């Protein structure tokens, strides 16, 4: 059996390795602090009337960063363990989504010391886990279908919606449940943002890196697309949406249009970049 079929070690250049390690150490320490704070009965930034970071979310992030650091630093780290731990987080968050959607709110009200991970947060974590599973199972191929880029891009969408929720005071975008403590807290948004940053830095095989490195015009175009996805919805919301409004507004559809535009653009660019290689192979 080839070593790569058993071990999950991923060599990385010095600078991105250091950056990823620093971010993951901060995330790991922060997640552990959140868990310990819940265990001693003093949750960090706790509020009975607004979203707080669930200990289950902190545990998910702690496991995910532990797996990533093991893959980057331990040459004999087994792939089976990566898959098992990532699958554990994935399954746990899928279960959390189903519990919140299918069980009566009164059930969770009977457990006042338990705060579940919000649906929106779990969706983001599911996308991150799916991304991790894809890169654990195989190296990013030279393909026109850039699954790695698409998954990491989709994982950022819940964070963008939650940011809109805080700026507009819209509980729907914050995934606030019947229990007001269940939702996306600012602390949670910061943790997920840092995780996404480290995920992008640690995977130099993403098509996005090659696209941005090609020339300055590519960077300008992607910057405009990124602004179209995350800044344009905010501008539309401030112009046309009343602060404090519940439910989805026109800004949601503007963001979804931006997501589709950016992903379609990257797919087309990957296809164009693939053509010369296909011609040479022929």
Short mmCIF file of C-alpha atoms in Angstrom, two decimals:
data_model
loop_
_atom_site.label_atom_id
_atom_site.label_comp_id
_atom_site.label_asym_id
_atom_site.label_seq_id
_atom_site.Cartn_x
_atom_site.Cartn_y
_atom_site.Cartn_z
CA UNK A 1 0.00 0.00 0.00
CA UNK A 2 1.50 3.41 -0.94
CA UNK A 3 2.30 5.65 2.02
CA UNK A 4 -0.09 8.31 0.77
CA UNK A 5 -3.01 5.84 1.05
CA UNK A 6 -2.43 5.44 4.79
CA UNK A 7 -0.76 8.60 6.08
CA UNK A 8 -2.37 12.02 5.82
CA UNK A 9 0.69 14.25 6.19
CA UNK A 10 0.55 17.42 4.07
CA UNK A 11 3.87 19.27 3.57
CA UNK A 12 3.50 23.03 3.40
CA UNK A 13 5.88 25.90 2.74
CA UNK A 14 7.33 27.68 5.76
CA UNK A 15 5.34 30.95 5.67
CA UNK A 16 1.84 29.51 5.11
CA UNK A 17 2.64 26.77 7.64
CA UNK A 18 3.52 29.35 10.28
CA UNK A 19 0.45 31.47 9.54
CA UNK A 20 -1.87 28.47 9.65
CA UNK A 21 -0.30 27.21 12.87
CA UNK A 22 -0.62 30.60 14.60
CA UNK A 23 -4.29 30.91 13.59
CA UNK A 24 -5.07 27.34 14.62
CA UNK A 25 -3.36 27.74 17.98
CA UNK A 26 -5.50 30.82 18.65
CA UNK A 27 -8.63 28.94 17.55
CA UNK A 28 -7.75 25.88 19.61
CA UNK A 29 -7.01 27.91 22.74
CA UNK A 30 -10.15 29.99 22.26
CA UNK A 31 -12.35 26.93 21.70
CA UNK A 32 -10.92 25.21 24.77
CA UNK A 33 -11.56 28.36 26.81
CA UNK A 34 -15.20 28.45 25.65
CA UNK A 35 -15.69 24.79 26.61
CA UNK A 36 -14.07 25.22 30.03
CA UNK A 37 -16.12 28.36 30.68
CA UNK A 38 -19.33 26.41 30.04
CA UNK A 39 -18.16 23.55 32.28
CA UNK A 40 -17.51 25.90 35.22
CA UNK A 41 -20.81 27.69 34.69
CA UNK A 42 -19.38 31.01 33.48
CA UNK A 43 -19.93 31.08 29.67
CA UNK A 44 -17.94 33.73 27.80
CA UNK A 45 -20.05 36.76 26.76
CA UNK A 46 -23.19 34.99 27.99
CA UNK A 47 -26.60 36.58 27.46
CA UNK A 48 -30.02 35.08 28.12
CA UNK A 49 -31.60 37.24 25.41
CA UNK A 50 -29.13 37.03 22.50
CA UNK A 51 -27.02 34.38 20.73
CA UNK A 52 -24.06 32.93 22.61
CA UNK A 53 -21.37 30.57 21.37
CA UNK A 54 -22.41 26.98 22.02
CA UNK A 55 -19.90 24.61 23.64
CA UNK A 56 -20.78 22.16 20.86
CA UNK A 57 -19.62 24.69 18.27
CA UNK A 58 -16.38 25.18 20.20
CA UNK A 59 -15.86 21.41 20.36
CA UNK A 60 -16.41 21.11 16.60
CA UNK A 61 -13.84 23.82 15.85
CA UNK A 62 -11.36 22.34 18.34
CA UNK A 63 -11.53 18.93 16.64
CA UNK A 64 -11.25 20.47 13.17
CA UNK A 65 -8.13 22.53 13.97
CA UNK A 66 -6.56 19.56 15.78
CA UNK A 67 -6.99 17.43 12.64
CA UNK A 68 -5.58 20.14 10.39
CA UNK A 69 -2.52 20.68 12.57
CA UNK A 70 -1.90 16.94 12.82
CA UNK A 71 -2.03 16.69 9.01
CA UNK A 72 0.47 19.56 8.70
CA UNK A 73 2.96 18.52 11.38
CA UNK A 74 2.81 14.73 11.94
CA UNK A 75 4.32 12.66 9.14
CA UNK A 76 2.76 9.45 10.47
CA UNK A 77 -0.72 10.90 11.07
CA UNK A 78 -3.16 8.22 9.76
CA UNK A 79 -5.75 9.19 7.17
CA UNK A 80 -8.34 6.98 8.85
CA UNK A 81 -8.15 9.15 11.96
CA UNK A 82 -8.58 12.32 9.90
CA UNK A 83 -11.65 10.89 8.20
CA UNK A 84 -13.12 9.60 11.46
CA UNK A 85 -12.71 12.87 13.38
CA UNK A 86 -13.93 15.03 10.49
CA UNK A 87 -16.87 12.67 9.98
CA UNK A 88 -17.68 12.95 13.69
CA UNK A 89 -17.98 16.73 13.43
CA UNK A 90 -19.95 16.48 10.20
CA UNK A 91 -22.41 13.96 11.62
CA UNK A 92 -22.81 15.89 14.85
CA UNK A 93 -23.72 19.09 13.07
CA UNK A 94 -26.14 17.35 10.70
CA UNK A 95 -27.81 15.86 13.79
CA UNK A 96 -27.95 19.29 15.42
CA UNK A 97 -29.71 20.73 12.36
CA UNK A 98 -32.27 17.93 12.38
CA UNK A 99 -32.90 18.26 16.12
CA UNK A 100 -33.55 21.99 15.89
CA UNK A 101 -35.80 21.62 12.87
CA UNK A 102 -37.77 18.55 13.93
CA UNK A 103 -38.10 18.58 17.71
CA UNK A 104 -40.48 20.84 19.69
CA UNK A 105 -38.86 23.93 21.25
CA UNK A 106 -40.27 22.96 24.64
CA UNK A 107 -37.93 19.96 24.71
CA UNK A 108 -34.81 22.14 24.66
CA UNK A 109 -36.37 24.67 27.04
CA UNK A 110 -36.32 21.90 29.66
CA UNK A 111 -32.48 21.90 29.47
CA UNK A 112 -31.58 25.52 30.36
CA UNK A 113 -27.85 24.77 30.64
CA UNK A 114 -27.65 23.36 27.10
CA UNK A 115 -27.25 25.67 24.10
CA UNK A 116 -27.22 23.94 20.73
CA UNK A 117 -25.30 25.05 17.66
CA UNK A 118 -27.54 27.19 15.45
CA UNK A 119 -28.73 25.89 12.09
CA UNK A 120 -26.75 28.51 10.16
CA UNK A 121 -23.55 27.75 12.08
CA UNK A 122 -24.01 24.02 11.55
CA UNK A 123 -24.51 24.55 7.82
CA UNK A 124 -21.20 26.43 7.68
CA UNK A 125 -19.44 23.70 9.68
CA UNK A 126 -20.91 21.01 7.40
CA UNK A 127 -19.45 22.79 4.37
CA UNK A 128 -16.07 23.13 6.11
CA UNK A 129 -16.11 19.42 7.00
CA UNK A 130 -17.08 18.48 3.45
CA UNK A 131 -14.16 20.57 2.19
CA UNK A 132 -11.80 18.89 4.67
CA UNK A 133 -12.99 15.42 3.65
CA UNK A 134 -12.43 16.21 -0.03
CA UNK A 135 -8.84 17.39 0.49
CA UNK A 136 -8.13 14.51 2.89
CA UNK A 137 -9.22 11.90 0.36
CA UNK A 138 -7.21 13.22 -2.58
CA UNK A 139 -4.96 16.02 -3.73
CA UNK A 140 -6.68 18.81 -5.62
CA UNK A 141 -6.76 17.59 -9.24
CA UNK A 142 -6.07 19.61 -12.35
CA UNK A 143 -9.75 19.74 -13.17
CA UNK A 144 -12.26 22.18 -14.58
CA UNK A 145 -14.62 21.24 -11.74
CA UNK A 146 -12.94 22.98 -8.78
CA UNK A 147 -14.84 21.30 -5.93
CA UNK A 148 -12.39 22.50 -3.26
CA UNK A 149 -12.88 26.15 -4.21
CA UNK A 150 -16.64 25.77 -4.42
CA UNK A 151 -16.97 24.17 -0.99
CA UNK A 152 -14.78 26.71 0.80
CA UNK A 153 -16.67 29.48 -0.97
CA UNK A 154 -20.05 28.08 0.12
CA UNK A 155 -18.79 27.77 3.69
CA UNK A 156 -18.35 31.56 3.78
CA UNK A 157 -22.00 32.27 2.89
CA UNK A 158 -23.49 31.65 6.38
CA UNK A 159 -20.94 34.07 7.81
CA UNK A 160 -21.89 36.71 5.26
CA UNK A 161 -25.58 36.29 6.09
CA UNK A 162 -24.93 36.49 9.82
CA UNK A 163 -22.97 39.71 9.35
CA UNK A 164 -25.98 41.12 7.52
CA UNK A 165 -28.13 39.96 10.42
CA UNK A 166 -26.11 41.91 12.97
CA UNK A 167 -25.91 45.07 10.90
CA UNK A 168 -29.66 44.97 10.16
CA UNK A 169 -30.83 43.53 13.47
CA UNK A 170 -32.52 40.70 11.57
CA UNK A 171 -32.79 37.52 13.73
CA UNK A 172 -33.57 35.37 10.68
CA UNK A 173 -30.08 35.86 9.26
CA UNK A 174 -28.62 35.15 12.72
CA UNK A 175 -30.45 31.80 12.77
CA UNK A 176 -32.04 32.73 16.10
CA UNK A 177 -34.13 29.83 17.40
CA UNK A 178 -37.08 29.89 19.80
CA UNK A 179 -34.39 29.91 22.45
CA UNK A 180 -32.81 33.35 21.85
CA UNK A 181 -29.43 32.02 22.96
CA UNK A 182 -29.32 29.73 19.91
CA UNK A 183 -27.94 31.73 17.00
CA UNK A 184 -24.70 33.09 15.58
CA UNK A 185 -22.83 35.23 18.09
CA UNK A 186 -20.08 37.73 17.17
CA UNK A 187 -17.55 35.43 18.88
CA UNK A 188 -18.71 32.54 16.71
CA UNK A 189 -18.43 34.65 13.56
CA UNK A 190 -14.84 35.51 14.44
CA UNK A 191 -13.94 31.86 15.03
CA UNK A 192 -15.46 30.72 11.73
CA UNK A 193 -13.80 33.59 9.86
CA UNK A 194 -10.38 32.63 11.25
CA UNK A 195 -10.96 28.97 10.40
CA UNK A 196 -11.82 29.87 6.81
CA UNK A 197 -8.71 32.07 6.57
CA UNK A 198 -6.45 29.25 7.75
CA UNK A 199 -8.18 26.77 5.44
CA UNK A 200 -7.43 28.96 2.42
CA UNK A 201 -3.84 29.70 3.48
CA UNK A 202 -3.05 26.04 4.11
CA UNK A 203 -4.26 24.80 0.72
CA UNK A 204 -1.97 26.27 -1.92
CA UNK A 205 -3.49 23.99 -4.55
CA UNK A 206 -6.76 25.90 -4.63
CA UNK A 207 -7.48 27.20 -8.12
CA UNK A 208 -8.11 30.62 -6.58
CA UNK A 209 -4.40 30.96 -5.70
CA UNK A 210 -3.33 30.27 -9.29
CA UNK A 211 -5.96 32.64 -10.63
CA UNK A 212 -4.90 35.49 -8.33
CA UNK A 213 -1.20 34.89 -8.97
CA UNK A 214 -1.60 35.15 -12.76
CA UNK A 215 -1.84 38.96 -12.97
CA UNK A 216 -3.20 42.09 -11.33
CA UNK A 217 -6.30 42.21 -13.49
CA UNK A 218 -7.40 38.86 -12.08
CA UNK A 219 -7.05 40.23 -8.56
CA UNK A 220 -9.07 43.31 -9.43
CA UNK A 221 -11.82 41.23 -11.04
CA UNK A 222 -12.04 38.85 -8.08
CA UNK A 223 -12.06 41.81 -5.68
CA UNK A 224 -15.04 43.25 -7.55
CA UNK A 225 -16.82 39.90 -7.49
CA UNK A 226 -16.16 39.54 -3.77
CA UNK A 227 -17.54 43.04 -3.17
CA UNK A 228 -20.55 42.19 -5.30
CA UNK A 229 -21.21 39.18 -3.11
CA UNK A 230 -20.73 40.71 0.34
CA UNK A 231 -20.78 44.50 0.02
CA UNK A 232 -23.58 44.95 -2.52
CA UNK A 233 -26.15 43.12 -0.34
CA UNK A 234 -25.30 45.42 2.56
CA UNK A 235 -25.71 48.53 0.42
CA UNK A 236 -29.05 47.24 -0.89
CA UNK A 237 -30.18 46.39 2.64
CA UNK A 238 -29.32 49.85 3.98
CA UNK A 239 -31.18 51.49 1.10
CA UNK A 240 -34.30 49.32 0.90
CA UNK A 241 -34.68 47.37 4.15
CA UNK A 242 -36.01 48.72 7.43
CA UNK A 243 -33.64 47.88 10.34
CA UNK A 244 -35.10 45.27 12.67
CA UNK A 245 -37.16 43.64 9.92
CA UNK A 246 -37.63 39.89 10.31
CA UNK A 247 -37.45 37.38 7.50
CA UNK A 248 -35.50 37.40 4.23
CA UNK A 249 -35.33 40.60 2.23
CA UNK A 250 -34.10 41.65 -1.18
CA UNK A 251 -30.52 41.70 0.16
CA UNK A 252 -30.63 37.90 0.52
CA UNK A 253 -31.34 37.45 -3.18
CA UNK A 254 -28.62 39.96 -4.06
CA UNK A 255 -26.16 37.90 -2.02
CA UNK A 256 -27.29 34.62 -3.61
CA UNK A 257 -26.88 36.19 -7.05
CA UNK A 258 -23.37 37.26 -6.07
CA UNK A 259 -22.53 33.75 -4.87
CA UNK A 260 -23.70 32.18 -8.13
CA UNK A 261 -21.86 34.82 -10.16
CA UNK A 262 -18.55 34.29 -8.35
CA UNK A 263 -18.74 30.50 -8.45
CA UNK A 264 -19.73 30.48 -12.12
CA UNK A 265 -16.87 32.83 -12.94
CA UNK A 266 -14.31 30.63 -11.17
CA UNK A 267 -15.67 27.51 -12.89
CA UNK A 268 -15.38 29.16 -16.30
CA UNK A 269 -11.86 30.35 -15.54
CA UNK A 270 -10.87 26.85 -14.43
CA UNK A 271 -12.26 25.52 -17.70
CA UNK A 272 -10.30 28.09 -19.72
CA UNK A 273 -7.11 27.30 -17.79
CA UNK A 274 -7.66 23.60 -18.45
CA UNK A 275 -7.86 23.94 -22.25
CA UNK A 276 -4.11 24.36 -22.98
CA UNK A 277 -3.29 21.28 -20.84
CA UNK A 278 -5.92 19.22 -22.65
CA UNK A 279 -4.54 20.34 -26.02
CA UNK A 280 -0.99 19.40 -25.05
CA UNK A 281 -2.13 16.01 -23.76
CA UNK A 282 -3.87 15.33 -27.06
#
